[in-house]
Amino acid sequence: MSDMPLNVTAATSATSSAALLPCTPLWVKAASRLIQLLPFGRYRLMNAVGRRSAATFVAELRQDGKAYRFLCNLQDGIAREVCFTGMYEPQETLVLRQLLSPGQVLLDVGANWGYFTLLAAHCVGSAGRVISLEPDPRLFPQLQTNITLNRLAHVQAIQVAAADREGTMTLAGFDEAGENFGVSRLVANGDKVHGRCFPVRTASLDTILEEYNIDTVDVLKMDIEGAEGLALRGLEQSLSTHRVRRLLLEVHPHDLLRYGIRAEDILQSLTNFGYRCLRVSHDLRATRRAAYSRHLQLADILTPIDTMVGLDNWPHLLFLAPSIEL
C-alpha cells in the first residue's frame, strides 16, 4: 500500500500549522463548563451558542484528567458536540471505554477527524495500537494533525476507503455548508450524486491488517455510511479466523441497498462466521442516560438480537467473536 504512517516531515508541518491557530476562546470554555454541569438541556444550549463562530481553533478533549487537543470547527456538529459536552455518541463512547484496555488494538474505519481515534489512543495507551482509516481528503489532514498534536506514536492514519478490493472509487463528500461532516460516502455504480466528489483509493481490510502486521483486532469500529457491506466482504478472511474479536458497527440499511445488500445480509453473514450480535440501544432513555449518567454499565444499553426487524434507521450493533465476552 502506498500510504504509510505519518512521517516526521508531515508531522512537523501539521504541528506548525496547528500552532498558528488560536486556542479555545474564553466564551467557548465558559459555555462548555456550564453545559457539562446541566442535568438536562445540554444539546439544546450547545446548538444555541455553538453556531456563533465557524473559525477553527484548537480545543481539548479530556479523558480521565488528560487533555487531548483537536482542531475544532463549531460548524461541524461532531466537533461542536465534543467541544461543549465532552463526548460524541455517548453510547458508543461508553462501549469503547469499557471494552478497550491498555495494550490492545483498535481499527477505526471511518475515522473522520479522529474523535474515536483519540478516545481509543487514550484507552489502549502507548503499549497498544490504533489504526485509523479516513478517505475524505478534507478530513484526513485534520486526522493527521490531531494525531500529531498529541504526539501519539502508537496511532497510524491511512488515507484509504475500506472496500472489497484494491482500486479507486468515487467518494461523495459531505456538504461544507451543512453541519454534518460525517456523511461522506462511496458512490455505488449508477448512483446519482450532487455536490463535491473525490476519487479515493480503496483497499480490503484483510490486506490492511496483513500489511500493518496486525494479528488481532480487539475492537473494530466501523461507520462508513452504507459501504459497510463492501468493507465486510473485504474482511472475510479475518472474520473466518476470528482475528477481529469485537466489531462495533453502525449499519445504514437504506444506503446498503445502493450496493444490492440488505441489512439482514450483514447480520446473517457475521452470524455464519460465529459472531453473536447485541444491539446498542439508541432510544431516548438510553441516550439520555449515556449522556448524563456516570454510573451506566454496558448491560444497561446492550440487548442480544437475531433479526434486524424492528430496529431504528441506523442501528448500532456490537458483534462478539466466539468465546469473547464483554
mmCIF file of C-alpha atoms in Angstrom:
data_model
loop_
_atom_site.group_PDB
_atom_site.id
_atom_site.type_symbol
_atom_site.label_atom_id
_atom_site.label_comp_id
_atom_site.label_asym_id
_atom_site.label_seq_id
_atom_site.Cartn_x
_atom_site.Cartn_y
_atom_site.Cartn_z
ATOM 1 C CA MET A 1 0.000 0.000 0.000
ATOM 2 C CA SER A 2 1.297 3.471 -0.822
ATOM 3 C CA ASP A 3 0.078 5.325 2.284
ATOM 4 C CA MET A 4 2.412 4.778 5.203
ATOM 5 C CA PRO A 5 2.225 6.097 8.768
ATOM 6 C CA LEU A 6 2.624 9.833 9.226
ATOM 7 C CA ASN A 7 6.300 10.687 8.743
ATOM 8 C CA VAL A 8 8.444 13.228 10.550
ATOM 9 C CA THR A 9 8.155 15.877 7.819
ATOM 10 C CA ALA A 10 4.364 15.651 7.684
ATOM 11 C CA ALA A 11 4.169 15.606 11.458
ATOM 12 C CA THR A 12 6.291 18.739 11.771
ATOM 13 C CA SER A 13 4.234 20.538 9.120
ATOM 14 C CA ALA A 14 0.956 19.580 10.791
ATOM 15 C CA THR A 15 2.160 20.747 14.194
ATOM 16 C CA SER A 16 3.418 24.052 12.778
ATOM 17 C CA SER A 17 0.103 24.735 11.026
ATOM 18 C CA ALA A 18 -1.881 23.977 14.165
ATOM 19 C CA ALA A 19 0.401 26.218 16.222
ATOM 20 C CA LEU A 20 -0.842 29.175 14.175
ATOM 21 C CA LEU A 21 -4.447 28.545 15.206
ATOM 22 C CA PRO A 22 -5.975 30.199 18.279
ATOM 23 C CA CYS A 23 -6.670 28.254 21.443
ATOM 24 C CA THR A 24 -10.209 27.704 22.653
ATOM 25 C CA PRO A 25 -11.967 31.098 23.016
ATOM 26 C CA LEU A 26 -12.838 32.070 26.576
ATOM 27 C CA TRP A 27 -16.563 32.164 25.826
ATOM 28 C CA VAL A 28 -16.385 28.595 24.494
ATOM 29 C CA LYS A 29 -14.578 27.422 27.639
ATOM 30 C CA ALA A 30 -17.163 29.096 29.852
ATOM 31 C CA ALA A 31 -20.093 27.718 27.865
ATOM 32 C CA SER A 32 -18.581 24.232 27.876
ATOM 33 C CA ARG A 33 -18.159 24.213 31.659
ATOM 34 C CA LEU A 34 -21.754 25.350 32.130
ATOM 35 C CA ILE A 35 -23.212 22.905 29.607
ATOM 36 C CA GLN A 36 -21.444 19.905 31.149
ATOM 37 C CA LEU A 37 -22.935 20.769 34.545
ATOM 38 C CA LEU A 38 -26.520 20.871 33.308
ATOM 39 C CA PRO A 39 -28.797 17.981 34.376
ATOM 40 C CA PHE A 40 -30.783 18.382 31.142
ATOM 41 C CA GLY A 41 -30.902 20.600 28.049
ATOM 42 C CA ARG A 42 -27.210 20.304 27.183
ATOM 43 C CA TYR A 43 -27.689 19.710 23.478
ATOM 44 C CA ARG A 44 -30.245 22.474 23.025
ATOM 45 C CA LEU A 45 -27.961 25.030 24.661
ATOM 46 C CA MET A 46 -24.934 23.657 22.813
ATOM 47 C CA ASN A 47 -26.589 24.263 19.446
ATOM 48 C CA ALA A 48 -27.899 27.660 20.515
ATOM 49 C CA VAL A 49 -24.475 29.023 21.434
ATOM 50 C CA GLY A 50 -22.248 26.824 19.289
ATOM 51 C CA ARG A 51 -23.218 28.321 15.948
ATOM 52 C CA ARG A 52 -21.778 31.734 16.856
ATOM 53 C CA SER A 53 -18.449 31.091 15.163
ATOM 54 C CA ALA A 54 -17.117 28.901 12.360
ATOM 55 C CA ALA A 55 -13.468 29.894 12.843
ATOM 56 C CA THR A 56 -11.265 26.886 13.562
ATOM 57 C CA PHE A 57 -9.404 26.751 16.868
ATOM 58 C CA VAL A 58 -7.567 24.136 18.940
ATOM 59 C CA ALA A 59 -9.893 22.608 21.539
ATOM 60 C CA GLU A 60 -9.365 19.953 24.190
ATOM 61 C CA LEU A 61 -10.957 16.550 24.726
ATOM 62 C CA ARG A 62 -10.459 15.462 28.339
ATOM 63 C CA GLN A 63 -10.174 11.804 29.297
ATOM 64 C CA ASP A 64 -9.504 10.847 32.915
ATOM 65 C CA GLY A 65 -7.895 14.200 33.585
ATOM 66 C CA LYS A 66 -5.707 14.135 30.475
ATOM 67 C CA ALA A 67 -6.253 16.682 27.694
ATOM 68 C CA TYR A 68 -6.137 15.708 24.009
ATOM 69 C CA ARG A 69 -6.029 18.599 21.553
ATOM 70 C CA PHE A 70 -8.009 18.638 18.332
ATOM 71 C CA LEU A 71 -8.862 21.083 15.558
ATOM 72 C CA CYS A 72 -12.372 22.354 16.227
ATOM 73 C CA ASN A 73 -14.726 23.981 13.739
ATOM 74 C CA LEU A 74 -18.026 24.636 15.516
ATOM 75 C CA GLN A 75 -19.905 24.410 12.223
ATOM 76 C CA ASP A 76 -19.145 20.673 12.306
ATOM 77 C CA GLY A 77 -21.771 19.043 14.510
ATOM 78 C CA ILE A 78 -19.378 16.327 15.692
ATOM 79 C CA ALA A 79 -16.678 18.770 16.776
ATOM 80 C CA ARG A 80 -19.274 21.044 18.368
ATOM 81 C CA GLU A 81 -20.683 18.192 20.441
ATOM 82 C CA VAL A 82 -17.242 17.103 21.631
ATOM 83 C CA CYS A 83 -16.216 20.667 22.426
ATOM 84 C CA PHE A 84 -19.271 21.527 24.508
ATOM 85 C CA THR A 85 -20.352 18.205 26.029
ATOM 86 C CA GLY A 86 -17.015 16.392 26.194
ATOM 87 C CA MET A 87 -18.111 13.457 24.057
ATOM 88 C CA TYR A 88 -19.795 12.295 20.849
ATOM 89 C CA GLU A 89 -22.251 9.396 20.536
ATOM 90 C CA PRO A 90 -22.415 8.693 24.292
ATOM 91 C CA GLN A 91 -23.385 5.030 23.912
ATOM 92 C CA GLU A 92 -20.509 4.194 21.572
ATOM 93 C CA THR A 93 -18.162 6.199 23.780
ATOM 94 C CA LEU A 94 -19.235 4.089 26.754
ATOM 95 C CA VAL A 95 -18.805 0.858 24.775
ATOM 96 C CA LEU A 96 -15.257 1.684 23.698
ATOM 97 C CA ARG A 97 -14.196 2.976 27.092
ATOM 98 C CA GLN A 98 -15.370 -0.216 28.771
ATOM 99 C CA LEU A 99 -14.125 -2.656 26.118
ATOM 100 C CA LEU A 100 -10.641 -1.271 25.486
ATOM 101 C CA SER A 101 -7.693 -1.889 27.808
ATOM 102 C CA PRO A 102 -4.012 -0.894 27.765
ATOM 103 C CA GLY A 103 -2.005 -2.789 25.163
ATOM 104 C CA GLN A 104 -4.956 -3.607 22.907
ATOM 105 C CA VAL A 105 -5.572 -2.803 19.228
ATOM 106 C CA LEU A 106 -8.401 -0.765 17.702
ATOM 107 C CA LEU A 107 -9.098 -0.365 13.988
ATOM 108 C CA ASP A 108 -11.095 2.832 13.354
ATOM 109 C CA VAL A 109 -12.777 2.520 9.948
ATOM 110 C CA GLY A 110 -14.290 5.861 9.020
ATOM 111 C CA ALA A 111 -12.269 7.890 11.495
ATOM 112 C CA ASN A 112 -13.415 11.363 10.381
ATOM 113 C CA TRP A 113 -11.217 13.886 12.248
ATOM 114 C CA GLY A 114 -10.452 11.342 14.949
ATOM 115 C CA TYR A 115 -12.727 11.596 17.994
ATOM 116 C CA PHE A 116 -12.873 7.822 18.463
ATOM 117 C CA THR A 117 -9.216 7.578 17.457
ATOM 118 C CA LEU A 118 -8.212 9.913 20.295
ATOM 119 C CA LEU A 119 -10.520 8.122 22.721
ATOM 120 C CA ALA A 120 -9.063 4.739 21.771
ATOM 121 C CA ALA A 121 -5.492 6.044 21.886
ATOM 122 C CA HIS A 122 -6.122 7.032 25.493
ATOM 123 C CA CYS A 123 -7.713 3.697 26.393
ATOM 124 C CA VAL A 124 -5.055 1.426 24.857
ATOM 125 C CA GLY A 125 -2.103 3.581 25.879
ATOM 126 C CA SER A 126 1.338 3.666 24.325
ATOM 127 C CA ALA A 127 1.603 -0.130 24.557
ATOM 128 C CA GLY A 128 -1.415 -0.520 22.276
ATOM 129 C CA ARG A 129 -2.112 0.408 18.664
ATOM 130 C CA VAL A 130 -4.753 2.399 16.835
ATOM 131 C CA ILE A 131 -5.051 2.228 13.049
ATOM 132 C CA SER A 132 -7.355 4.897 11.607
ATOM 133 C CA LEU A 133 -8.805 4.932 8.097
ATOM 134 C CA GLU A 134 -10.312 8.061 6.530
ATOM 135 C CA PRO A 135 -10.615 8.638 2.768
ATOM 136 C CA ASP A 136 -12.085 12.175 2.638
ATOM 137 C CA PRO A 137 -9.242 14.490 1.523
ATOM 138 C CA ARG A 138 -10.665 17.332 3.644
ATOM 139 C CA LEU A 139 -10.874 15.309 6.848
ATOM 140 C CA PHE A 140 -7.698 13.251 6.570
ATOM 141 C CA PRO A 141 -5.317 16.215 7.151
ATOM 142 C CA GLN A 142 -7.304 17.077 10.289
ATOM 143 C CA LEU A 143 -6.968 13.489 11.481
ATOM 144 C CA GLN A 144 -3.216 13.597 10.871
ATOM 145 C CA THR A 145 -2.885 16.914 12.667
ATOM 146 C CA ASN A 146 -4.855 15.724 15.687
ATOM 147 C CA ILE A 147 -2.652 12.647 15.978
ATOM 148 C CA THR A 148 0.479 14.761 15.682
ATOM 149 C CA LEU A 149 -0.698 17.456 18.103
ATOM 150 C CA ASN A 150 -0.913 14.802 20.801
ATOM 151 C CA ARG A 151 2.335 13.008 19.867
ATOM 152 C CA LEU A 152 0.541 9.688 19.539
ATOM 153 C CA ALA A 153 3.300 7.462 18.193
ATOM 154 C CA HIS A 154 1.095 4.385 18.630
ATOM 155 C CA VAL A 155 -1.547 5.748 16.223
ATOM 156 C CA GLN A 156 -1.277 5.392 12.449
ATOM 157 C CA ALA A 157 -3.532 7.113 9.906
ATOM 158 C CA ILE A 158 -4.198 5.756 6.419
ATOM 159 C CA GLN A 159 -5.974 7.728 3.689
ATOM 160 C CA VAL A 160 -8.000 4.907 2.191
ATOM 161 C CA ALA A 161 -11.598 3.735 1.937
ATOM 162 C CA ALA A 162 -12.390 0.227 3.144
ATOM 163 C CA ALA A 163 -13.984 -1.831 0.369
ATOM 164 C CA ASP A 164 -13.913 -5.338 -1.071
ATOM 165 C CA ARG A 165 -10.830 -4.854 -3.249
ATOM 166 C CA GLU A 166 -7.868 -2.664 -4.119
ATOM 167 C CA GLY A 167 -8.713 0.103 -6.551
ATOM 168 C CA THR A 168 -10.277 3.519 -6.876
ATOM 169 C CA MET A 169 -13.837 4.655 -6.241
ATOM 170 C CA THR A 170 -15.667 7.964 -6.087
ATOM 171 C CA LEU A 171 -16.405 9.497 -2.702
ATOM 172 C CA ALA A 172 -19.443 11.780 -2.484
ATOM 173 C CA GLY A 173 -18.299 14.324 0.063
ATOM 174 C CA PHE A 174 -20.223 15.979 2.852
ATOM 175 C CA ASP A 175 -21.686 19.441 2.264
ATOM 176 C CA GLU A 176 -19.309 22.027 3.712
ATOM 177 C CA ALA A 177 -22.223 24.454 4.083
ATOM 178 C CA GLY A 178 -24.065 21.973 6.300
ATOM 179 C CA GLU A 179 -23.416 20.786 9.840
ATOM 180 C CA ASN A 180 -22.858 17.062 9.370
ATOM 181 C CA PHE A 181 -19.267 16.497 8.273
ATOM 182 C CA GLY A 182 -19.651 12.748 8.806
ATOM 183 C CA VAL A 183 -21.738 11.723 5.797
ATOM 184 C CA SER A 184 -19.166 11.319 3.019
ATOM 185 C CA ARG A 185 -19.869 8.012 1.271
ATOM 186 C CA LEU A 186 -18.615 5.811 -1.524
ATOM 187 C CA VAL A 187 -20.667 6.046 -4.701
ATOM 188 C CA ALA A 188 -22.231 2.833 -5.973
ATOM 189 C CA ASN A 189 -22.425 2.118 -9.712
ATOM 190 C CA GLY A 190 -25.281 4.040 -11.296
ATOM 191 C CA ASP A 191 -25.742 6.215 -8.232
ATOM 192 C CA LYS A 192 -26.676 9.834 -8.903
ATOM 193 C CA VAL A 193 -24.848 12.261 -6.651
ATOM 194 C CA HIS A 194 -24.745 16.007 -6.206
ATOM 195 C CA GLY A 195 -22.091 18.188 -4.687
ATOM 196 C CA ARG A 196 -18.357 17.616 -4.394
ATOM 197 C CA CYS A 197 -16.918 14.228 -5.298
ATOM 198 C CA PHE A 198 -13.392 12.900 -4.930
ATOM 199 C CA PRO A 199 -11.545 9.898 -6.364
ATOM 200 C CA VAL A 200 -10.268 7.839 -3.433
ATOM 201 C CA ARG A 201 -8.120 4.769 -3.070
ATOM 202 C CA THR A 202 -9.807 1.618 -1.779
ATOM 203 C CA ALA A 203 -8.377 -1.464 -0.100
ATOM 204 C CA SER A 204 -9.664 -4.533 1.684
ATOM 205 C CA LEU A 205 -9.342 -4.623 5.441
ATOM 206 C CA ASP A 206 -7.761 -8.072 5.205
ATOM 207 C CA THR A 207 -4.970 -6.524 3.140
ATOM 208 C CA ILE A 208 -4.518 -3.632 5.556
ATOM 209 C CA LEU A 209 -4.274 -5.954 8.555
ATOM 210 C CA GLU A 210 -1.625 -8.019 6.790
ATOM 211 C CA GLU A 211 0.433 -5.065 5.612
ATOM 212 C CA TYR A 212 0.365 -3.403 9.021
ATOM 213 C CA ASN A 213 1.233 -6.676 10.793
ATOM 214 C CA ILE A 214 -1.876 -6.788 12.956
ATOM 215 C CA ASP A 215 -2.511 -10.293 14.265
ATOM 216 C CA THR A 216 -5.520 -9.465 16.439
ATOM 217 C CA VAL A 217 -8.010 -6.605 16.439
ATOM 218 C CA ASP A 218 -9.553 -6.251 19.879
ATOM 219 C CA VAL A 219 -12.182 -3.803 18.631
ATOM 220 C CA LEU A 220 -13.001 -2.779 15.071
ATOM 221 C CA LYS A 221 -15.211 0.316 14.942
ATOM 222 C CA MET A 222 -16.887 0.977 11.586
ATOM 223 C CA ASP A 223 -19.111 3.850 10.464
ATOM 224 C CA ILE A 224 -18.867 4.344 6.702
ATOM 225 C CA GLU A 225 -22.316 5.396 5.507
ATOM 226 C CA GLY A 226 -23.511 2.279 3.688
ATOM 227 C CA ALA A 227 -20.186 0.907 2.448
ATOM 228 C CA GLU A 228 -20.040 -1.466 5.428
ATOM 229 C CA GLY A 229 -21.241 -4.296 3.189
ATOM 230 C CA LEU A 230 -18.268 -3.862 0.857
ATOM 231 C CA ALA A 231 -15.854 -3.450 3.753
ATOM 232 C CA LEU A 232 -17.045 -6.645 5.442
ATOM 233 C CA ARG A 233 -16.620 -8.581 2.191
ATOM 234 C CA GLY A 234 -13.020 -7.403 2.252
ATOM 235 C CA LEU A 235 -12.661 -8.659 5.826
ATOM 236 C CA GLU A 236 -13.985 -12.189 5.367
ATOM 237 C CA GLN A 237 -10.637 -13.925 5.836
ATOM 238 C CA SER A 238 -10.145 -12.217 9.198
ATOM 239 C CA LEU A 239 -13.748 -12.824 10.219
ATOM 240 C CA SER A 240 -13.470 -16.517 9.406
ATOM 241 C CA THR A 241 -10.494 -16.873 11.771
ATOM 242 C CA HIS A 242 -11.963 -14.508 14.392
ATOM 243 C CA ARG A 243 -8.968 -12.234 14.055
ATOM 244 C CA VAL A 244 -11.454 -9.466 14.876
ATOM 245 C CA ARG A 245 -12.688 -10.075 18.404
ATOM 246 C CA ARG A 246 -15.308 -7.337 18.601
ATOM 247 C CA LEU A 247 -16.951 -5.305 15.861
ATOM 248 C CA LEU A 248 -18.793 -2.077 16.701
ATOM 249 C CA LEU A 249 -20.793 -1.345 13.574
ATOM 250 C CA GLU A 250 -23.223 1.358 12.513
ATOM 251 C CA VAL A 251 -25.498 -0.086 9.833
ATOM 252 C CA HIS A 252 -27.122 2.109 7.172
ATOM 253 C CA PRO A 253 -29.950 -0.024 5.708
ATOM 254 C CA HIS A 254 -31.073 2.461 3.045
ATOM 255 C CA ASP A 255 -27.546 3.184 1.786
ATOM 256 C CA LEU A 256 -26.655 -0.520 1.791
ATOM 257 C CA LEU A 257 -29.343 -1.100 -0.829
ATOM 258 C CA ARG A 258 -27.335 1.010 -3.290
ATOM 259 C CA TYR A 259 -24.924 -1.938 -3.416
ATOM 260 C CA GLY A 260 -27.664 -4.569 -3.518
ATOM 261 C CA ILE A 261 -27.024 -5.530 0.113
ATOM 262 C CA ARG A 262 -29.660 -5.755 2.838
ATOM 263 C CA ALA A 263 -29.066 -5.064 6.498
ATOM 264 C CA GLU A 264 -30.258 -8.598 7.190
ATOM 265 C CA ASP A 265 -27.441 -9.874 4.942
ATOM 266 C CA ILE A 266 -24.896 -8.198 7.225
ATOM 267 C CA LEU A 267 -26.326 -9.889 10.299
ATOM 268 C CA GLN A 268 -26.563 -13.275 8.586
ATOM 269 C CA SER A 269 -23.009 -13.127 7.248
ATOM 270 C CA LEU A 270 -21.484 -12.316 10.624
ATOM 271 C CA THR A 271 -23.666 -14.904 12.342
ATOM 272 C CA ASN A 272 -22.429 -17.503 9.855
ATOM 273 C CA PHE A 273 -18.872 -16.687 10.940
ATOM 274 C CA GLY A 274 -19.865 -17.450 14.514
ATOM 275 C CA TYR A 275 -20.317 -13.914 15.792
ATOM 276 C CA ARG A 276 -23.193 -13.080 18.097
ATOM 277 C CA CYS A 277 -24.930 -9.732 17.919
ATOM 278 C CA LEU A 278 -26.013 -7.200 20.506
ATOM 279 C CA ARG A 279 -27.970 -4.047 19.758
ATOM 280 C CA VAL A 280 -26.673 -0.801 21.226
ATOM 281 C CA SER A 281 -29.814 0.977 22.374
ATOM 282 C CA HIS A 282 -30.331 4.447 20.939
ATOM 283 C CA ASP A 283 -33.796 5.171 22.251
ATOM 284 C CA LEU A 284 -34.329 8.475 24.036
ATOM 285 C CA ARG A 285 -33.978 6.992 27.521
ATOM 286 C CA ALA A 286 -30.729 5.179 26.728
ATOM 287 C CA THR A 287 -29.258 8.219 25.009
ATOM 288 C CA ARG A 288 -30.126 10.457 27.940
ATOM 289 C CA ARG A 289 -28.669 8.013 30.454
ATOM 290 C CA ALA A 290 -25.465 7.598 28.455
ATOM 291 C CA ALA A 291 -25.062 11.355 28.100
ATOM 292 C CA TYR A 292 -25.859 12.335 31.684
ATOM 293 C CA SER A 293 -25.174 9.356 33.951
ATOM 294 C CA ARG A 294 -21.749 8.421 35.298
ATOM 295 C CA HIS A 295 -22.884 5.031 36.536
ATOM 296 C CA LEU A 296 -24.166 3.396 33.340
ATOM 297 C CA GLN A 297 -22.961 -0.127 32.529
ATOM 298 C CA LEU A 298 -22.829 -1.927 29.187
ATOM 299 C CA ALA A 299 -25.612 -4.264 30.272
ATOM 300 C CA ASP A 300 -27.885 -1.220 30.517
ATOM 301 C CA ILE A 301 -27.659 -0.457 26.788
ATOM 302 C CA LEU A 302 -26.907 -3.820 25.116
ATOM 303 C CA THR A 303 -29.538 -6.367 24.050
ATOM 304 C CA PRO A 304 -28.911 -9.657 22.168
ATOM 305 C CA ILE A 305 -30.709 -9.814 18.804
ATOM 306 C CA ASP A 306 -31.044 -12.303 15.952
ATOM 307 C CA THR A 307 -33.011 -10.176 13.473
ATOM 308 C CA MET A 308 -32.863 -6.665 12.041
ATOM 309 C CA VAL A 309 -36.648 -6.339 12.126
ATOM 310 C CA GLY A 310 -37.878 -3.503 14.303
ATOM 311 C CA LEU A 311 -34.538 -1.727 14.652
ATOM 312 C CA ASP A 312 -34.086 2.006 14.125
ATOM 313 C CA ASN A 313 -32.987 3.688 10.900
ATOM 314 C CA TRP A 314 -29.267 3.489 11.718
ATOM 315 C CA PRO A 315 -28.834 0.567 14.102
ATOM 316 C CA HIS A 316 -25.627 0.411 16.107
ATOM 317 C CA LEU A 317 -24.558 -3.185 16.668
ATOM 318 C CA LEU A 318 -21.821 -4.916 18.631
ATOM 319 C CA PHE A 319 -20.649 -8.294 17.320
ATOM 320 C CA LEU A 320 -18.610 -10.627 19.518
ATOM 321 C CA ALA A 321 -16.461 -13.488 18.247
ATOM 322 C CA PRO A 322 -16.995 -16.939 19.808
ATOM 323 C CA SER A 323 -15.705 -17.171 23.397
ATOM 324 C CA ILE A 324 -15.252 -13.380 23.558
ATOM 325 C CA GLU A 325 -17.124 -11.649 26.347
ATOM 326 C CA LEU A 326 -17.797 -8.000 27.031
#
